[in-house]
mmCIF file of C-alpha atoms and ligand atoms in Angstrom:
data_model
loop_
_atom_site.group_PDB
_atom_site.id
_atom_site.type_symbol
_atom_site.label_atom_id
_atom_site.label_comp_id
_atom_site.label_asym_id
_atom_site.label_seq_id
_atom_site.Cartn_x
_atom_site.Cartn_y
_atom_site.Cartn_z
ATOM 1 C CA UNK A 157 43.875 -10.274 35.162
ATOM 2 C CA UNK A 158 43.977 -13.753 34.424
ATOM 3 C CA UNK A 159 44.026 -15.523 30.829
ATOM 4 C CA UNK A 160 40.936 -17.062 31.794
ATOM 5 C CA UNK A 161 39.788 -13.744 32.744
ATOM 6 C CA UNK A 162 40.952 -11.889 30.060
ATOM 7 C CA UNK A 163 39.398 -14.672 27.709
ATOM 8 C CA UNK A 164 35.923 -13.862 29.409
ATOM 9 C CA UNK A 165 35.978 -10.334 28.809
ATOM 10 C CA UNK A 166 37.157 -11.215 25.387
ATOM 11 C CA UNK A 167 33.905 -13.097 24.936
ATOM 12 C CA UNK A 168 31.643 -11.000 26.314
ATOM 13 C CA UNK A 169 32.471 -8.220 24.840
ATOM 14 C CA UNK A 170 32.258 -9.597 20.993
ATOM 15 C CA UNK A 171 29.229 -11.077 22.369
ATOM 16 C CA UNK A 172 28.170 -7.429 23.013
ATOM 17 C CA UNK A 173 29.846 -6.554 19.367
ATOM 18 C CA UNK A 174 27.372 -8.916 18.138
ATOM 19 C CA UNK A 175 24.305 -7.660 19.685
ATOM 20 C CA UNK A 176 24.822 -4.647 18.598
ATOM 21 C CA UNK A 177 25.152 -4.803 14.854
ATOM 22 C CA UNK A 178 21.712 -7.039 14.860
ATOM 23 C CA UNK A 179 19.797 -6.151 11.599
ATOM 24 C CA UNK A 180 16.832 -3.847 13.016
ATOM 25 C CA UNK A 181 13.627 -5.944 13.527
ATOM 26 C CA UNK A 182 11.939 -6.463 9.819
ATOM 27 C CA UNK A 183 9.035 -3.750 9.894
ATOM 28 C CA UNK A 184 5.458 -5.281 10.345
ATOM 29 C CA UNK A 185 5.069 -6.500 6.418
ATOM 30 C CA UNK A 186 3.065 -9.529 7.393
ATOM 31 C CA UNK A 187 -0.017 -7.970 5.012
ATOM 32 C CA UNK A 188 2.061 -7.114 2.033
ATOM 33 C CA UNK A 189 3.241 -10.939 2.145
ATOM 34 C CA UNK A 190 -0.029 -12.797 3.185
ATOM 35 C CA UNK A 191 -1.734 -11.094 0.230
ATOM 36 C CA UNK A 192 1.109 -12.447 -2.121
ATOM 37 C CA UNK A 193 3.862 -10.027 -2.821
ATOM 38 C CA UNK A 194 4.170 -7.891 -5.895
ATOM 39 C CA UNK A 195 2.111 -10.266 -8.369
ATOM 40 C CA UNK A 196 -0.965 -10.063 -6.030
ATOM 41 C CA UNK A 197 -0.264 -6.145 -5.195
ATOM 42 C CA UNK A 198 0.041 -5.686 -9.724
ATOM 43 C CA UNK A 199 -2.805 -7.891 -10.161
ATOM 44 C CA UNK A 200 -5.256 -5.817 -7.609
ATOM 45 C CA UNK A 201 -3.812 -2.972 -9.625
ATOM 46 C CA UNK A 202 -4.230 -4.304 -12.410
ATOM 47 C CA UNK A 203 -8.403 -5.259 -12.067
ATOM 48 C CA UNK A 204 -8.716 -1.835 -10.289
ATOM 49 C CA UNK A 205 -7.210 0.031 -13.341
ATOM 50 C CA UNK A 206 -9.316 -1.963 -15.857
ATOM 51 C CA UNK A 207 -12.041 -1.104 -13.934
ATOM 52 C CA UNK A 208 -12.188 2.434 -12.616
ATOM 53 C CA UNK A 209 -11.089 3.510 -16.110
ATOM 54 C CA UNK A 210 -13.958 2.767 -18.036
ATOM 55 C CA UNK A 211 -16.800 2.945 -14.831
ATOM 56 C CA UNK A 212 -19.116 5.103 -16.116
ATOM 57 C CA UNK A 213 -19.884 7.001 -12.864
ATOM 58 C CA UNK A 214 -15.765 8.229 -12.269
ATOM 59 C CA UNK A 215 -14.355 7.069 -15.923
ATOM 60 C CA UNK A 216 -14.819 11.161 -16.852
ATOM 61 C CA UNK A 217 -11.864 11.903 -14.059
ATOM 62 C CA UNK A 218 -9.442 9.676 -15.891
ATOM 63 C CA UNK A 219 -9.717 10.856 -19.324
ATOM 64 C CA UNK A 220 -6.185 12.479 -18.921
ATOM 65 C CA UNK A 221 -4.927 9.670 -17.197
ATOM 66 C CA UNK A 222 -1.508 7.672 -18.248
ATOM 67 C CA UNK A 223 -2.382 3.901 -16.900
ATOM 68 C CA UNK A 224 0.919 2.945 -17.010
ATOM 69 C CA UNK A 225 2.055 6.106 -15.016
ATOM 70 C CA UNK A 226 -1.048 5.647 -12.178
ATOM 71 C CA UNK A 227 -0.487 1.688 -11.975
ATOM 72 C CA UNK A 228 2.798 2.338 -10.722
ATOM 73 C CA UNK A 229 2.080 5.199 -8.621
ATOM 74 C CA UNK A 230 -1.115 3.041 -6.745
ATOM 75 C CA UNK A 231 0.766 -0.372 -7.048
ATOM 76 C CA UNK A 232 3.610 1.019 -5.143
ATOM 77 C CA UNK A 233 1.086 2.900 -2.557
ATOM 78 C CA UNK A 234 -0.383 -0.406 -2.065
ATOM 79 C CA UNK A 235 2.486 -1.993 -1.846
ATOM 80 C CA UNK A 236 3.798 0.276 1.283
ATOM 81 C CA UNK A 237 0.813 1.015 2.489
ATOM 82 C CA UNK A 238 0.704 -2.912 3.610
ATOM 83 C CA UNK A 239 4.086 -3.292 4.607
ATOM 84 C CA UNK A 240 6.314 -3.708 1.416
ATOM 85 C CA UNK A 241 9.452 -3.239 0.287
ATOM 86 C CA UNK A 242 8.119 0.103 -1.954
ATOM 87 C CA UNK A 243 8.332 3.876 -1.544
ATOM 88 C CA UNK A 244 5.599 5.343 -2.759
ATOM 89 C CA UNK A 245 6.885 8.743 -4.285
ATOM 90 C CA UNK A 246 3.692 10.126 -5.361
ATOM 91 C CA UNK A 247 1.847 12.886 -4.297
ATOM 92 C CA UNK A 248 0.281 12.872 -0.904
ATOM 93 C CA UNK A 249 -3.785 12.162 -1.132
ATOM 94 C CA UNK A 250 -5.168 15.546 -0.297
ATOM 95 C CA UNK A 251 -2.444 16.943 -3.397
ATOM 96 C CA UNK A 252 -3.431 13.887 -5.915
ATOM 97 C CA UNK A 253 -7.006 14.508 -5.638
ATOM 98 C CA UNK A 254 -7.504 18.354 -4.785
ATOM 99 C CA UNK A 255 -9.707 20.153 -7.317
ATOM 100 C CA UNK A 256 -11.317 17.186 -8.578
ATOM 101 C CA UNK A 257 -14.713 18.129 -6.186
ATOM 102 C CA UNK A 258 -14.987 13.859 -5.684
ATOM 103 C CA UNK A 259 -17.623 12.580 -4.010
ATOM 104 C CA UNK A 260 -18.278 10.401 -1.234
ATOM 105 C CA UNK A 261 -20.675 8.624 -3.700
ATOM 106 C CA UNK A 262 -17.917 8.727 -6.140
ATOM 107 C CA UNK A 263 -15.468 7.451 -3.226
ATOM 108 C CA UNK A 264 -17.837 4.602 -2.671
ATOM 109 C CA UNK A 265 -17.764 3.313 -6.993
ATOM 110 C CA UNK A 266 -13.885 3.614 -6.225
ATOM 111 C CA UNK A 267 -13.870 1.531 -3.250
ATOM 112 C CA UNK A 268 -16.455 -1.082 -5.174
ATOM 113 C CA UNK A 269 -13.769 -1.296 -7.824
ATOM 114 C CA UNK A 270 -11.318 -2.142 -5.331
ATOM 115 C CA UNK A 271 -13.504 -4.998 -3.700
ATOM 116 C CA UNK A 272 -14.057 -6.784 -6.739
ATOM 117 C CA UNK A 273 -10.543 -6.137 -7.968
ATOM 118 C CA UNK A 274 -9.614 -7.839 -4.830
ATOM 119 C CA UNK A 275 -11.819 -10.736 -5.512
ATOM 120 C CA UNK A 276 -10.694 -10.734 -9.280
ATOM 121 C CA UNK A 277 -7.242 -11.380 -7.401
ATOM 122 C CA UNK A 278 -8.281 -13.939 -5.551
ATOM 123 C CA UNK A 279 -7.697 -12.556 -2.116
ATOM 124 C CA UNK A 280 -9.230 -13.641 0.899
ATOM 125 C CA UNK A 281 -11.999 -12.394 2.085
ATOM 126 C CA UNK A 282 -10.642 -11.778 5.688
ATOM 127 C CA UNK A 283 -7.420 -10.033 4.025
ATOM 128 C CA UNK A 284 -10.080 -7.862 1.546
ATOM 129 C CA UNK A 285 -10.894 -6.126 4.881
ATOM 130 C CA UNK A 286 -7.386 -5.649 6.309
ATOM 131 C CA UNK A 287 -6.677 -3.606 3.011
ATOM 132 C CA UNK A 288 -9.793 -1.621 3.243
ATOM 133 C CA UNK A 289 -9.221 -0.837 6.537
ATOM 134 C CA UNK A 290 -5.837 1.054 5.873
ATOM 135 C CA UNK A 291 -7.062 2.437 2.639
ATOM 136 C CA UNK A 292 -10.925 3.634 3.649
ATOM 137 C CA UNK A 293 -9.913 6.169 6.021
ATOM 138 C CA UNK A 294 -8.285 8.135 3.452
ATOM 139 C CA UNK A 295 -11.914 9.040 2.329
ATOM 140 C CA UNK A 296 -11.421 12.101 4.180
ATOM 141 C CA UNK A 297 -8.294 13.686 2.395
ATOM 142 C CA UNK A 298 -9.731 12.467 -1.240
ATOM 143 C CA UNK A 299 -13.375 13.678 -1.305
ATOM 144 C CA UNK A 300 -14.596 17.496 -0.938
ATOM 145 C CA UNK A 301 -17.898 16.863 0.928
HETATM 146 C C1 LIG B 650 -8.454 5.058 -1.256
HETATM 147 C C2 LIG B 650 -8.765 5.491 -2.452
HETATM 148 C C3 LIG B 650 -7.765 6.082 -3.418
HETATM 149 C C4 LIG B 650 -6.417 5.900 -3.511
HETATM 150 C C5 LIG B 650 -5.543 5.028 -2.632
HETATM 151 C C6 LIG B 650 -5.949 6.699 -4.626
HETATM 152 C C7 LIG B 650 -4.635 6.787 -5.035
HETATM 153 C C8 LIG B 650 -4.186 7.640 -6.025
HETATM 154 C C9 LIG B 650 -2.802 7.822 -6.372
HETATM 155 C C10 LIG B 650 -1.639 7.094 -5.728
HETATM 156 C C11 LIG B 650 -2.749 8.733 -7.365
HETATM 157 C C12 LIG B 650 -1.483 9.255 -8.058
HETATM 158 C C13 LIG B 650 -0.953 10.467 -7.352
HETATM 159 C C14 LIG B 650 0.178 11.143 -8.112
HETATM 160 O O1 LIG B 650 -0.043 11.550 -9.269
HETATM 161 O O2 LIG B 650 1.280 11.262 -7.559
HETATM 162 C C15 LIG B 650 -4.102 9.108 -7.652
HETATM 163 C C16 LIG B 650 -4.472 10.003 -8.637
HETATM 164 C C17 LIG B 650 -5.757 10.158 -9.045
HETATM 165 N N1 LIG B 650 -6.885 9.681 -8.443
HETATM 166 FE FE1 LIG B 650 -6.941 8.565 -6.796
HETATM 167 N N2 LIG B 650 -7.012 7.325 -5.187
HETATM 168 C C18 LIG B 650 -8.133 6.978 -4.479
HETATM 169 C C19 LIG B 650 -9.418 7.392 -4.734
HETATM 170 C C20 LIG B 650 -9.797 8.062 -5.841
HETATM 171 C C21 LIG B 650 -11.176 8.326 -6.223
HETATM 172 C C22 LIG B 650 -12.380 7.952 -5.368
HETATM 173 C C23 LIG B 650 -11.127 8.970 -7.402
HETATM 174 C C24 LIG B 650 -12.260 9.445 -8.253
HETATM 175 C C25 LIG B 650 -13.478 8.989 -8.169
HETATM 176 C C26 LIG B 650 -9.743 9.142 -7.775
HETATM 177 C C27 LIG B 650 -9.274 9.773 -8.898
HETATM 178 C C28 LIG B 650 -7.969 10.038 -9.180
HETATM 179 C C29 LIG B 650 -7.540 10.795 -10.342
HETATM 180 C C30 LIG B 650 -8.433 11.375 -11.440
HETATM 181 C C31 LIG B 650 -6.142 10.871 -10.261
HETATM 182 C C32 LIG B 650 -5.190 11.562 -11.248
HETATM 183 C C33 LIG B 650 -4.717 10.540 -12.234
HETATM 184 C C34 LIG B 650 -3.739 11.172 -13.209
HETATM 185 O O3 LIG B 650 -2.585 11.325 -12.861
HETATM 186 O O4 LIG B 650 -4.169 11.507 -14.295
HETATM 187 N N3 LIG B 650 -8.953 8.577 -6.800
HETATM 188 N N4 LIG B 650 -4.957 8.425 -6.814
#
């Protein structure tokens, strides 16, 4: 082999090198940072807490309820959830609400909190729905009915 050869391989194979340690593609977090970041995803967290924890209709399932300890635990759900940087820790959905007999009626003043926190936070109408849409479905694994 050649210099000139040898050179090419040379190349090609740190090109290869190269390649090959590539960062992985980022995961699909284009929600978590259209809606904002972490101010937006506190602040939604924020107007839901204020809310749901003095709504008359679901208030009476919160009366044990550390805020500090659920903000974190929803915030970094949310967070996740929409592609952030977060791990949410907490219990799975079916764990965190078994026993509680909620409604879907009950489901519904939740999710009403949650659109007008989402409006308190100023986000977009069109984005509103994106986070509904991953966070509706869990209707199923919350609610006894
Ligand atoms: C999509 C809707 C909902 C989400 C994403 C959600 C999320 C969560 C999370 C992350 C926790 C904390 C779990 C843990 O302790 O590890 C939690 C707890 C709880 N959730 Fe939900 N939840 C939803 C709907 C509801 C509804 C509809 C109700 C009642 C009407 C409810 C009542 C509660 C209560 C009472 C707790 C226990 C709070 C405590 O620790 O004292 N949740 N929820």
């Amino acid at each position: 082999m050649n210099n000139q050869t040898t050179f090419q391989w040379l190349t090609a194979a740190l090109l290869l090198c190269l390649l090959a340690f590539q960062p992985l593609p980022a995961a699909d977090n284009q929600l978590y940072h259209e809606l904002g970041g972490q101010p937006t995803v506190d602040r939604i967290t924020h107007e839901l807490l204020d809310r749901i924890l003095v709504n008359e209709k679901i208030a009476f399932l919160f009366e044990d309820t550390n805020r500090e300890e659920l903000h974190e635990k929803i915030a970094n759900q949310i967070c996740m959830e929409t592609g952030g940087p977060c791990d949410y820790e907490g219990l799975d959905m079916i764990e965190a609400h078994s026993g509680m007999d909620i409604k879907y009626s009950e489901f519904d003043v939740f999710v009403s909190d949650f659109i007008a926190a989402m409006e308190a936070a100023q986000v977009p109408y069109r984005l509103q729905n994106r986070v509904l849409a991953i966070f509706a479905p869990m209707r199923e694994d919350i609610t006894y009915e």
